């Protein structure tokens, strides 16, 4: 397994719409393992393929132990798709690809998501709270959407200088 480089805003791969994969393969199992290791090394609770430079519809999520003591553990999701959702929840989010910015985002509180797991089995999962938020954030990445896109115009204006700073940083590194 390997810790991969995390792509940072405004890297254009973060704006790419990722492609579905027909099935799990040996190569994709290695990719899932590397993505999980990268997520844990960065103390993240979720990671999507474009954040490590890949345009596959793959995410990993591990939100840890919940208040009610349950732990869904590490989820490796191929071609995740939200089938339905309900309610609204507001939670503070951050992103490994947008360092030093944390903002409250409004999302669906409960979702039903379908995906293929690392054994090639199709799973239907009901998620709520932090797990539901995390899965929605990661699936957004597969469509080139960042959590900052989901802020109100006012909040967007307020973080603009921080985003500009990240942009300047990347242009001086090139
Ligand atoms: Co993110």
CSV table of C-alpha atoms and ligand atoms in Angstrom, one decimal:
chain,number,residue,atom,x,y,z
A,1,UNK,CA,0.0,0.0,0.0
A,2,UNK,CA,1.1,3.6,-0.5
A,3,UNK,CA,0.2,7.0,0.6
A,4,UNK,CA,-0.7,9.0,-2.5
A,5,UNK,CA,-0.3,12.8,-3.2
A,6,UNK,CA,-3.4,14.7,-2.5
A,7,UNK,CA,-4.5,17.1,-5.2
A,8,UNK,CA,-5.3,20.6,-3.9
A,9,UNK,CA,-7.6,23.4,-5.1
A,10,UNK,CA,-7.5,24.8,-7.9
A,11,UNK,CA,-6.2,21.6,-9.5
A,12,UNK,CA,-8.4,21.0,-12.6
A,13,UNK,CA,-8.9,17.3,-11.8
A,14,UNK,CA,-11.1,18.3,-8.9
A,15,UNK,CA,-13.5,19.7,-11.6
A,16,UNK,CA,-13.6,16.5,-13.7
A,17,UNK,CA,-16.7,14.4,-13.9
A,18,UNK,CA,-15.5,10.9,-13.1
A,19,UNK,CA,-16.4,7.8,-15.1
A,20,UNK,CA,-18.2,4.6,-13.9
A,21,UNK,CA,-16.3,1.4,-13.9
A,22,UNK,CA,-17.8,-1.8,-15.1
A,23,UNK,CA,-16.5,-4.0,-12.3
A,24,UNK,CA,-13.9,-4.4,-9.5
A,25,UNK,CA,-10.4,-5.5,-10.6
A,26,UNK,CA,-7.2,-6.4,-8.9
A,27,UNK,CA,-5.8,-2.9,-9.8
A,28,UNK,CA,-8.9,-1.2,-8.3
A,29,UNK,CA,-8.4,-3.2,-5.1
A,30,UNK,CA,-4.9,-1.7,-4.8
A,31,UNK,CA,-6.3,1.7,-5.6
A,32,UNK,CA,-8.9,1.3,-2.8
A,33,UNK,CA,-6.2,0.3,-0.3
A,34,UNK,CA,-4.0,3.2,-1.3
A,35,UNK,CA,-6.9,5.6,-1.0
A,36,UNK,CA,-7.7,4.4,2.5
A,37,UNK,CA,-4.1,4.6,3.6
A,38,UNK,CA,-3.9,8.2,2.2
A,39,UNK,CA,-7.2,9.1,3.9
A,40,UNK,CA,-6.0,7.8,7.3
A,41,UNK,CA,-2.5,9.4,6.9
A,42,UNK,CA,-4.2,12.7,6.4
A,43,UNK,CA,-6.7,12.2,9.3
A,44,UNK,CA,-9.6,12.4,6.9
A,45,UNK,CA,-13.0,10.7,7.1
A,46,UNK,CA,-13.5,10.4,3.4
A,47,UNK,CA,-11.6,10.6,0.1
A,48,UNK,CA,-12.6,10.5,-3.5
A,49,UNK,CA,-10.5,9.3,-6.5
A,50,UNK,CA,-10.0,12.7,-8.1
A,51,UNK,CA,-8.3,13.9,-4.9
A,52,UNK,CA,-5.5,11.4,-5.7
A,53,UNK,CA,-5.5,12.1,-9.5
A,54,UNK,CA,-7.9,9.4,-10.7
A,55,UNK,CA,-11.1,10.0,-12.6
A,56,UNK,CA,-12.8,6.8,-11.5
A,57,UNK,CA,-16.1,6.8,-9.6
A,58,UNK,CA,-14.5,5.4,-6.4
A,59,UNK,CA,-14.7,6.8,-2.8
A,60,UNK,CA,-13.5,5.6,0.6
A,61,UNK,CA,-15.3,6.6,3.9
A,62,UNK,CA,-14.6,5.9,7.5
A,63,UNK,CA,-16.4,8.2,10.0
A,64,UNK,CA,-15.3,6.2,13.1
A,65,UNK,CA,-17.4,5.3,16.0
A,66,UNK,CA,-20.7,7.1,16.3
A,67,UNK,CA,-22.6,8.5,19.4
A,68,UNK,CA,-24.8,5.4,19.5
A,69,UNK,CA,-21.7,3.1,19.6
A,70,UNK,CA,-22.1,1.8,16.1
A,71,UNK,CA,-19.2,1.8,13.6
A,72,UNK,CA,-19.7,1.2,9.9
A,73,UNK,CA,-16.0,0.9,9.6
A,74,UNK,CA,-14.1,1.5,6.3
A,75,UNK,CA,-16.4,1.6,3.3
A,76,UNK,CA,-14.9,1.2,-0.2
A,77,UNK,CA,-17.5,2.3,-2.7
A,78,UNK,CA,-17.4,1.8,-6.4
A,79,UNK,CA,-19.9,3.7,-8.6
A,80,UNK,CA,-21.8,5.1,-5.5
A,81,UNK,CA,-25.3,6.4,-6.4
A,82,UNK,CA,-27.8,8.2,-4.1
A,83,UNK,CA,-31.2,6.6,-4.7
A,84,UNK,CA,-33.2,8.8,-2.3
A,85,UNK,CA,-32.8,11.2,0.5
A,86,UNK,CA,-34.8,13.1,3.1
A,87,UNK,CA,-34.5,15.8,5.7
A,88,UNK,CA,-31.8,18.5,6.0
A,89,UNK,CA,-28.8,18.6,8.2
A,90,UNK,CA,-26.2,21.4,8.6
A,91,UNK,CA,-22.7,20.4,9.5
A,92,UNK,CA,-19.3,22.0,9.4
A,93,UNK,CA,-17.2,20.5,6.6
A,94,UNK,CA,-13.6,20.6,5.5
A,95,UNK,CA,-11.8,19.0,2.6
A,96,UNK,CA,-8.3,17.5,2.3
A,97,UNK,CA,-8.2,19.3,-1.1
A,98,UNK,CA,-9.1,22.7,0.3
A,99,UNK,CA,-6.8,23.2,3.3
A,100,UNK,CA,-7.6,25.7,6.1
A,101,UNK,CA,-11.3,26.3,5.1
A,102,UNK,CA,-14.2,24.9,7.2
A,103,UNK,CA,-17.7,26.0,6.5
A,104,UNK,CA,-21.2,24.8,7.4
A,105,UNK,CA,-23.0,23.1,4.6
A,106,UNK,CA,-26.7,22.1,4.3
A,107,UNK,CA,-27.3,18.5,3.0
A,108,UNK,CA,-29.8,15.7,3.2
A,109,UNK,CA,-29.9,14.1,6.6
A,110,UNK,CA,-30.7,10.6,5.5
A,111,UNK,CA,-29.8,8.9,2.2
A,112,UNK,CA,-30.1,5.5,0.6
A,113,UNK,CA,-27.0,4.9,-1.5
A,114,UNK,CA,-26.2,2.0,-3.8
A,115,UNK,CA,-22.7,1.0,-4.6
A,116,UNK,CA,-20.5,-2.0,-5.5
A,117,UNK,CA,-18.2,-3.1,-2.7
A,118,UNK,CA,-14.6,-4.4,-2.9
A,119,UNK,CA,-16.0,-8.0,-3.3
A,120,UNK,CA,-17.9,-6.9,-6.4
A,121,UNK,CA,-21.2,-7.2,-4.5
A,122,UNK,CA,-24.0,-4.6,-5.0
A,123,UNK,CA,-24.9,-3.0,-1.7
A,124,UNK,CA,-27.8,-0.8,-0.7
A,125,UNK,CA,-27.0,1.2,2.4
A,126,UNK,CA,-29.1,3.5,4.5
A,127,UNK,CA,-27.0,6.2,6.1
A,128,UNK,CA,-27.8,9.2,8.3
A,129,UNK,CA,-26.0,12.0,10.1
A,130,UNK,CA,-22.2,12.3,9.7
A,131,UNK,CA,-22.0,9.2,7.5
A,132,UNK,CA,-24.7,10.5,5.1
A,133,UNK,CA,-23.0,13.9,5.0
A,134,UNK,CA,-19.6,12.4,4.3
A,135,UNK,CA,-20.9,10.1,1.5
A,136,UNK,CA,-22.7,13.1,-0.1
A,137,UNK,CA,-19.5,15.2,0.1
A,138,UNK,CA,-17.4,12.4,-1.5
A,139,UNK,CA,-20.0,11.7,-4.3
A,140,UNK,CA,-19.9,15.4,-5.1
A,141,UNK,CA,-16.2,15.1,-5.8
A,142,UNK,CA,-17.0,12.5,-8.5
A,143,UNK,CA,-19.1,15.1,-10.3
A,144,UNK,CA,-16.4,17.9,-9.9
A,145,UNK,CA,-18.3,19.6,-7.1
A,146,UNK,CA,-16.5,21.0,-4.0
A,147,UNK,CA,-18.2,21.8,-0.7
A,148,UNK,CA,-17.5,25.5,-1.2
A,149,UNK,CA,-19.8,25.4,-4.3
A,150,UNK,CA,-22.7,24.6,-1.9
A,151,UNK,CA,-22.3,27.7,0.3
A,152,UNK,CA,-24.6,30.7,0.1
A,153,UNK,CA,-23.4,33.7,-2.1
A,154,UNK,CA,-22.5,35.6,1.1
A,155,UNK,CA,-20.4,32.8,2.6
A,156,UNK,CA,-18.7,32.3,-0.8
A,157,UNK,CA,-17.8,36.0,-0.8
A,158,UNK,CA,-16.4,35.7,2.7
A,159,UNK,CA,-14.0,32.8,1.9
A,160,UNK,CA,-13.0,34.2,-1.5
A,161,UNK,CA,-9.8,35.7,-0.2
A,162,UNK,CA,-8.8,32.3,1.3
A,163,UNK,CA,-9.5,30.5,-2.0
A,164,UNK,CA,-7.5,33.2,-3.9
A,165,UNK,CA,-4.6,32.6,-1.5
A,166,UNK,CA,-4.7,28.9,-2.4
A,167,UNK,CA,-4.7,29.8,-6.1
A,168,UNK,CA,-1.7,32.1,-5.7
A,169,UNK,CA,0.2,29.4,-3.8
A,170,UNK,CA,-0.4,26.9,-6.6
A,171,UNK,CA,0.7,29.4,-9.3
A,172,UNK,CA,4.0,30.1,-7.5
A,173,UNK,CA,4.7,26.4,-7.1
A,174,UNK,CA,4.5,25.9,-10.9
B,1,LIG,CO1,-13.4,16.7,0.0
